[in-house]
């Protein structure tokens, strides 16, 4: 069993890519629910990273940013 919860490790990590890679690998081999239990996270989080992950790469897929990018229209100076 993974000693720390997914979110705890993610917050403390400077590079969360490898944790997510391991979670995706585990989910593909063992299934989504066992991966969520192993990494102490939700099924929804595991599904999100399975959907976003590009096979054969260590990066996220294009357009998978979770926060919006600021636009010039929102700056009220």
CSV table of N, CA, C and O in Angstrom, one decimal:
chain,number,residue,atom,x,y,z
A,1,UNK,N,0.8,-1.2,0.0
A,1,UNK,CA,0.0,0.0,0.0
A,1,UNK,C,0.9,1.2,0.0
A,1,UNK,O,1.9,1.3,0.6
A,2,UNK,N,0.5,2.2,-0.7
A,2,UNK,CA,1.2,3.5,-0.8
A,2,UNK,C,1.2,4.2,0.6
A,2,UNK,O,0.1,4.4,1.2
A,3,UNK,N,2.3,4.6,1.1
A,3,UNK,CA,2.4,5.1,2.5
A,3,UNK,C,1.7,6.4,2.7
A,3,UNK,O,1.3,6.7,3.8
A,4,UNK,N,1.7,7.3,1.7
A,4,UNK,CA,1.1,8.6,1.8
A,4,UNK,C,-0.1,8.8,0.8
A,4,UNK,O,-0.1,8.2,-0.3
A,5,UNK,N,-1.0,9.6,1.2
A,5,UNK,CA,-2.1,9.9,0.3
A,5,UNK,C,-1.6,10.6,-0.9
A,5,UNK,O,-0.7,11.4,-0.9
A,6,UNK,N,-2.3,10.5,-2.0
A,6,UNK,CA,-2.0,11.1,-3.3
A,6,UNK,C,-1.9,12.6,-3.2
A,6,UNK,O,-0.9,13.2,-3.6
A,7,UNK,N,-2.8,13.2,-2.6
A,7,UNK,CA,-2.8,14.7,-2.5
A,7,UNK,C,-1.7,15.2,-1.6
A,7,UNK,O,-1.2,16.3,-1.8
A,8,UNK,N,-1.3,14.5,-0.5
A,8,UNK,CA,-0.2,14.8,0.3
A,8,UNK,C,1.1,14.8,-0.5
A,8,UNK,O,1.8,15.8,-0.4
A,9,UNK,N,1.3,13.8,-1.2
A,9,UNK,CA,2.5,13.7,-2.0
A,9,UNK,C,2.5,14.7,-3.1
A,9,UNK,O,3.5,15.4,-3.4
A,10,UNK,N,1.4,14.9,-3.7
A,10,UNK,CA,1.3,15.9,-4.8
A,10,UNK,C,1.6,17.3,-4.3
A,10,UNK,O,2.3,18.1,-5.0
A,11,UNK,N,1.1,17.7,-3.2
A,11,UNK,CA,1.4,19.0,-2.6
A,11,UNK,C,2.8,19.2,-2.3
A,11,UNK,O,3.4,20.3,-2.5
A,12,UNK,N,3.5,18.2,-1.9
A,12,UNK,CA,4.9,18.3,-1.5
A,12,UNK,C,5.9,18.1,-2.6
A,12,UNK,O,7.1,18.4,-2.5
A,13,UNK,N,5.4,17.6,-3.7
A,13,UNK,CA,6.3,17.3,-4.9
A,13,UNK,C,6.5,18.5,-5.8
A,13,UNK,O,5.6,19.3,-6.0
A,14,UNK,N,7.7,18.7,-6.2
A,14,UNK,CA,8.0,19.7,-7.2
A,14,UNK,C,7.7,19.2,-8.6
A,14,UNK,O,7.5,20.0,-9.5
A,15,UNK,N,7.7,17.9,-8.8
A,15,UNK,CA,7.4,17.4,-10.1
A,15,UNK,C,6.4,16.2,-9.9
A,15,UNK,O,6.8,15.1,-9.7
A,16,UNK,N,5.1,16.5,-10.0
A,16,UNK,CA,4.1,15.5,-9.8
A,16,UNK,C,3.9,14.5,-11.0
A,16,UNK,O,3.1,13.6,-10.8
A,17,UNK,N,4.6,14.7,-12.1
A,17,UNK,CA,4.4,13.9,-13.2
A,17,UNK,C,4.6,12.4,-13.0
A,17,UNK,O,3.8,11.6,-13.5
A,18,UNK,N,5.6,12.1,-12.2
A,18,UNK,CA,6.0,10.7,-12.0
A,18,UNK,C,4.9,10.0,-11.1
A,18,UNK,O,4.6,8.8,-11.3
A,19,UNK,N,4.4,10.7,-10.2
A,19,UNK,CA,3.3,10.1,-9.3
A,19,UNK,C,2.1,9.8,-10.2
A,19,UNK,O,1.5,8.8,-10.1
A,20,UNK,N,1.7,10.8,-11.1
A,20,UNK,CA,0.6,10.6,-11.9
A,20,UNK,C,0.8,9.4,-12.9
A,20,UNK,O,-0.1,8.6,-13.2
A,21,UNK,N,2.1,9.3,-13.4
A,21,UNK,CA,2.4,8.2,-14.3
A,21,UNK,C,2.3,6.9,-13.6
A,21,UNK,O,1.7,6.0,-14.2
A,22,UNK,N,2.7,6.8,-12.4
A,22,UNK,CA,2.6,5.5,-11.6
A,22,UNK,C,1.1,5.2,-11.4
A,22,UNK,O,0.7,4.1,-11.5
A,23,UNK,N,0.3,6.2,-11.1
A,23,UNK,CA,-1.1,6.0,-10.9
A,23,UNK,C,-1.8,5.5,-12.2
A,23,UNK,O,-2.6,4.6,-12.1
A,24,UNK,N,-1.4,6.1,-13.3
A,24,UNK,CA,-2.0,5.7,-14.6
A,24,UNK,C,-1.6,4.2,-14.9
A,24,UNK,O,-2.4,3.4,-15.3
A,25,UNK,N,-0.3,3.9,-14.7
A,25,UNK,CA,0.2,2.6,-15.0
A,25,UNK,C,-0.5,1.6,-14.1
A,25,UNK,O,-1.0,0.5,-14.5
A,26,UNK,N,-0.7,1.9,-12.8
A,26,UNK,CA,-1.4,1.0,-11.9
A,26,UNK,C,-2.8,0.8,-12.3
A,26,UNK,O,-3.3,-0.3,-12.2
A,27,UNK,N,-3.5,1.9,-12.7
A,27,UNK,CA,-4.9,1.8,-13.0
A,27,UNK,C,-5.1,0.9,-14.3
A,27,UNK,O,-6.0,0.2,-14.4
A,28,UNK,N,-4.1,1.0,-15.2
A,28,UNK,CA,-4.3,0.2,-16.4
A,28,UNK,C,-4.0,-1.2,-16.2
A,28,UNK,O,-4.6,-2.1,-16.8
A,29,UNK,N,-3.1,-1.5,-15.2
A,29,UNK,CA,-2.8,-2.9,-14.9
A,29,UNK,C,-3.8,-3.5,-13.9
A,29,UNK,O,-4.3,-4.7,-14.1
A,30,UNK,N,-4.3,-2.8,-12.9
A,30,UNK,CA,-5.1,-3.4,-11.9
A,30,UNK,C,-6.6,-2.9,-11.9
A,30,UNK,O,-7.4,-3.6,-11.3
A,31,UNK,N,-6.8,-1.8,-12.5
A,31,UNK,CA,-8.2,-1.3,-12.6
A,31,UNK,C,-8.3,0.1,-11.9
A,31,UNK,O,-7.4,0.5,-11.1
A,32,UNK,N,-9.4,0.8,-12.1
A,32,UNK,CA,-9.5,2.1,-11.6
A,32,UNK,C,-9.8,2.1,-10.1
A,32,UNK,O,-9.1,2.9,-9.3
A,33,UNK,N,-10.7,1.3,-9.6
A,33,UNK,CA,-11.0,1.3,-8.2
A,33,UNK,C,-9.8,0.8,-7.3
A,33,UNK,O,-9.5,1.5,-6.3
A,34,UNK,N,-9.1,-0.2,-7.7
A,34,UNK,CA,-7.9,-0.6,-6.9
A,34,UNK,C,-6.8,0.5,-6.9
A,34,UNK,O,-6.2,0.7,-5.9
A,35,UNK,N,-6.7,1.2,-8.1
A,35,UNK,CA,-5.7,2.3,-8.1
A,35,UNK,C,-6.1,3.4,-7.2
A,35,UNK,O,-5.3,4.0,-6.5
A,36,UNK,N,-7.4,3.8,-7.1
A,36,UNK,CA,-7.9,4.8,-6.2
A,36,UNK,C,-7.6,4.4,-4.8
A,36,UNK,O,-7.2,5.2,-4.0
A,37,UNK,N,-7.8,3.2,-4.4
A,37,UNK,CA,-7.6,2.7,-3.1
A,37,UNK,C,-6.1,2.7,-2.8
A,37,UNK,O,-5.7,3.2,-1.7
A,38,UNK,N,-5.3,2.3,-3.7
A,38,UNK,CA,-3.8,2.2,-3.5
A,38,UNK,C,-3.2,3.6,-3.3
A,38,UNK,O,-2.4,3.8,-2.4
A,39,UNK,N,-3.7,4.6,-4.1
A,39,UNK,CA,-3.1,5.9,-4.0
A,39,UNK,C,-3.9,6.8,-3.0
A,39,UNK,O,-3.6,8.0,-3.0
A,40,UNK,N,-4.9,6.3,-2.4
A,40,UNK,CA,-5.7,7.0,-1.4
A,40,UNK,C,-6.3,8.3,-2.0
A,40,UNK,O,-6.2,9.4,-1.5
A,41,UNK,N,-6.9,8.1,-3.2
A,41,UNK,CA,-7.6,9.2,-3.9
A,41,UNK,C,-8.9,8.7,-4.4
A,41,UNK,O,-9.4,7.6,-4.0
A,42,UNK,N,-9.6,9.5,-5.1
A,42,UNK,CA,-11.0,9.2,-5.6
A,42,UNK,C,-10.9,8.5,-7.0
A,42,UNK,O,-9.9,8.7,-7.7
A,43,UNK,N,-11.9,7.8,-7.3
A,43,UNK,CA,-12.1,7.1,-8.6
A,43,UNK,C,-12.1,8.2,-9.7
A,43,UNK,O,-11.5,8.1,-10.8
A,44,UNK,N,-12.7,9.3,-9.4
A,44,UNK,CA,-12.8,10.4,-10.3
A,44,UNK,C,-11.4,11.0,-10.7
A,44,UNK,O,-11.2,11.3,-11.9
A,45,UNK,N,-10.5,11.1,-9.7
A,45,UNK,CA,-9.2,11.6,-10.0
A,45,UNK,C,-8.4,10.6,-10.9
A,45,UNK,O,-7.7,11.0,-11.8
A,46,UNK,N,-8.6,9.3,-10.6
A,46,UNK,CA,-7.9,8.3,-11.4
A,46,UNK,C,-8.4,8.4,-12.9
A,46,UNK,O,-7.6,8.4,-13.8
A,47,UNK,N,-9.7,8.5,-13.0
A,47,UNK,CA,-10.3,8.5,-14.4
A,47,UNK,C,-9.8,9.8,-15.1
A,47,UNK,O,-9.6,9.8,-16.3
A,48,UNK,N,-9.7,10.9,-14.4
A,48,UNK,CA,-9.3,12.2,-15.0
A,48,UNK,C,-7.9,12.0,-15.6
A,48,UNK,O,-7.6,12.4,-16.7
A,49,UNK,N,-6.9,11.4,-14.8
A,49,UNK,CA,-5.6,11.2,-15.3
A,49,UNK,C,-5.5,10.2,-16.4
A,49,UNK,O,-4.6,10.3,-17.3
A,50,UNK,N,-6.3,9.2,-16.3
A,50,UNK,CA,-6.3,8.2,-17.4
A,50,UNK,C,-6.8,8.8,-18.7
A,50,UNK,O,-6.2,8.6,-19.8
A,51,UNK,N,-7.7,9.7,-18.6
A,51,UNK,CA,-8.3,10.4,-19.8
A,51,UNK,C,-7.3,11.4,-20.4
A,51,UNK,O,-7.1,11.6,-21.6
A,52,UNK,N,-6.5,12.1,-19.5
A,52,UNK,CA,-5.6,13.1,-19.9
A,52,UNK,C,-4.3,12.6,-20.4
A,52,UNK,O,-3.6,13.3,-21.2
A,53,UNK,N,-3.9,11.4,-19.9
A,53,UNK,CA,-2.5,11.0,-20.2
A,53,UNK,C,-2.4,10.5,-21.6
A,53,UNK,O,-3.2,9.8,-22.2
A,54,UNK,N,-1.3,11.0,-22.2
A,54,UNK,CA,-1.0,10.6,-23.6
A,54,UNK,C,-0.1,9.3,-23.5
A,54,UNK,O,1.0,9.4,-22.9
A,55,UNK,N,-0.5,8.2,-24.2
A,55,UNK,CA,0.4,7.1,-24.1
A,55,UNK,C,1.8,7.3,-24.7
A,55,UNK,O,1.9,8.0,-25.7
A,56,UNK,N,2.8,6.9,-24.0
A,56,UNK,CA,4.2,7.0,-24.4
A,56,UNK,C,4.8,8.4,-24.1
A,56,UNK,O,5.9,8.6,-24.6
A,57,UNK,N,4.2,9.2,-23.3
A,57,UNK,CA,4.8,10.5,-23.0
A,57,UNK,C,4.8,10.7,-21.5
A,57,UNK,O,4.0,10.1,-20.8
A,58,UNK,N,5.7,11.5,-21.0
A,58,UNK,CA,5.7,11.9,-19.6
A,58,UNK,C,5.0,13.2,-19.3
A,58,UNK,O,4.9,13.6,-18.2
A,59,UNK,N,4.4,13.8,-20.3
A,59,UNK,CA,3.7,15.1,-20.1
A,59,UNK,C,2.2,14.9,-20.2
A,59,UNK,O,1.7,13.9,-20.5
A,60,UNK,N,1.6,16.0,-19.9
A,60,UNK,CA,0.1,16.0,-20.0
A,60,UNK,C,-0.3,16.3,-21.4
A,60,UNK,O,0.5,16.8,-22.2
A,61,UNK,N,-1.5,15.9,-21.7
A,61,UNK,CA,-2.0,16.2,-23.1
A,61,UNK,C,-2.2,17.7,-23.3
A,61,UNK,O,-2.4,18.4,-22.3
A,62,UNK,N,-2.3,18.1,-24.5
A,62,UNK,CA,-2.5,19.5,-24.8
A,62,UNK,C,-3.9,19.9,-24.4
A,62,UNK,O,-4.8,19.2,-24.5
A,63,UNK,N,-4.0,21.1,-23.8
A,63,UNK,CA,-5.3,21.6,-23.4
A,63,UNK,C,-5.8,21.0,-22.1
A,63,UNK,O,-7.0,21.1,-21.9
A,64,UNK,N,-5.0,20.4,-21.3
A,64,UNK,CA,-5.5,19.8,-20.1
A,64,UNK,C,-5.2,20.6,-18.9
A,64,UNK,O,-5.3,20.1,-17.7
A,65,UNK,N,-4.9,21.9,-19.0
A,65,UNK,CA,-4.7,22.7,-17.9
A,65,UNK,C,-6.0,22.8,-17.0
A,65,UNK,O,-7.1,22.9,-17.6
A,66,UNK,N,-5.9,22.8,-15.7
A,66,UNK,CA,-7.0,22.8,-14.9
A,66,UNK,C,-7.5,24.2,-14.5
A,66,UNK,O,-8.6,24.4,-14.2
A,67,UNK,N,-6.6,25.2,-14.6
A,67,UNK,CA,-7.0,26.5,-14.3
A,67,UNK,C,-7.0,27.4,-15.6
A,67,UNK,O,-6.2,27.2,-16.5
A,68,UNK,N,-7.9,28.3,-15.7
A,68,UNK,CA,-8.0,29.2,-16.9
A,68,UNK,C,-6.8,30.1,-17.0
A,68,UNK,O,-6.2,30.5,-16.0
A,69,UNK,N,-6.5,30.5,-18.2
A,69,UNK,CA,-5.4,31.4,-18.5
A,69,UNK,C,-6.1,32.8,-18.5
A,69,UNK,O,-7.2,33.0,-19.0
A,70,UNK,N,-5.4,33.8,-17.9
A,70,UNK,CA,-6.0,35.2,-17.9
A,70,UNK,C,-6.0,35.7,-19.3
A,70,UNK,O,-5.1,35.5,-20.2
A,71,UNK,N,-7.0,36.5,-19.6
A,71,UNK,CA,-7.1,37.1,-20.9
A,71,UNK,C,-7.0,38.7,-20.7
A,71,UNK,O,-7.2,39.2,-19.6
A,72,UNK,N,-6.8,39.3,-21.8
A,72,UNK,CA,-6.6,40.8,-21.8
A,72,UNK,C,-7.9,41.5,-21.4
A,72,UNK,O,-7.9,42.6,-20.9
A,73,UNK,N,-9.0,40.8,-21.7
A,73,UNK,CA,-10.3,41.5,-21.4
A,73,UNK,C,-10.6,41.5,-19.9
A,73,UNK,O,-11.4,42.4,-19.5
A,74,UNK,N,-10.0,40.7,-19.1
A,74,UNK,CA,-10.2,40.7,-17.7
A,74,UNK,C,-9.4,41.7,-16.9
A,74,UNK,O,-9.6,41.9,-15.7
A,75,UNK,N,-8.4,42.3,-17.5
A,75,UNK,CA,-7.5,43.3,-16.8
A,75,UNK,C,-8.2,44.6,-16.9
A,75,UNK,O,-8.4,45.2,-17.9
A,76,UNK,N,-8.6,45.1,-15.7
A,76,UNK,CA,-9.3,46.4,-15.6
A,76,UNK,C,-8.4,47.4,-14.9
A,76,UNK,O,-8.6,47.8,-13.8
A,77,UNK,N,-7.4,47.9,-15.7
A,77,UNK,CA,-6.5,48.9,-15.1
A,77,UNK,C,-6.9,50.3,-15.4
A,77,UNK,O,-7.4,50.8,-16.2
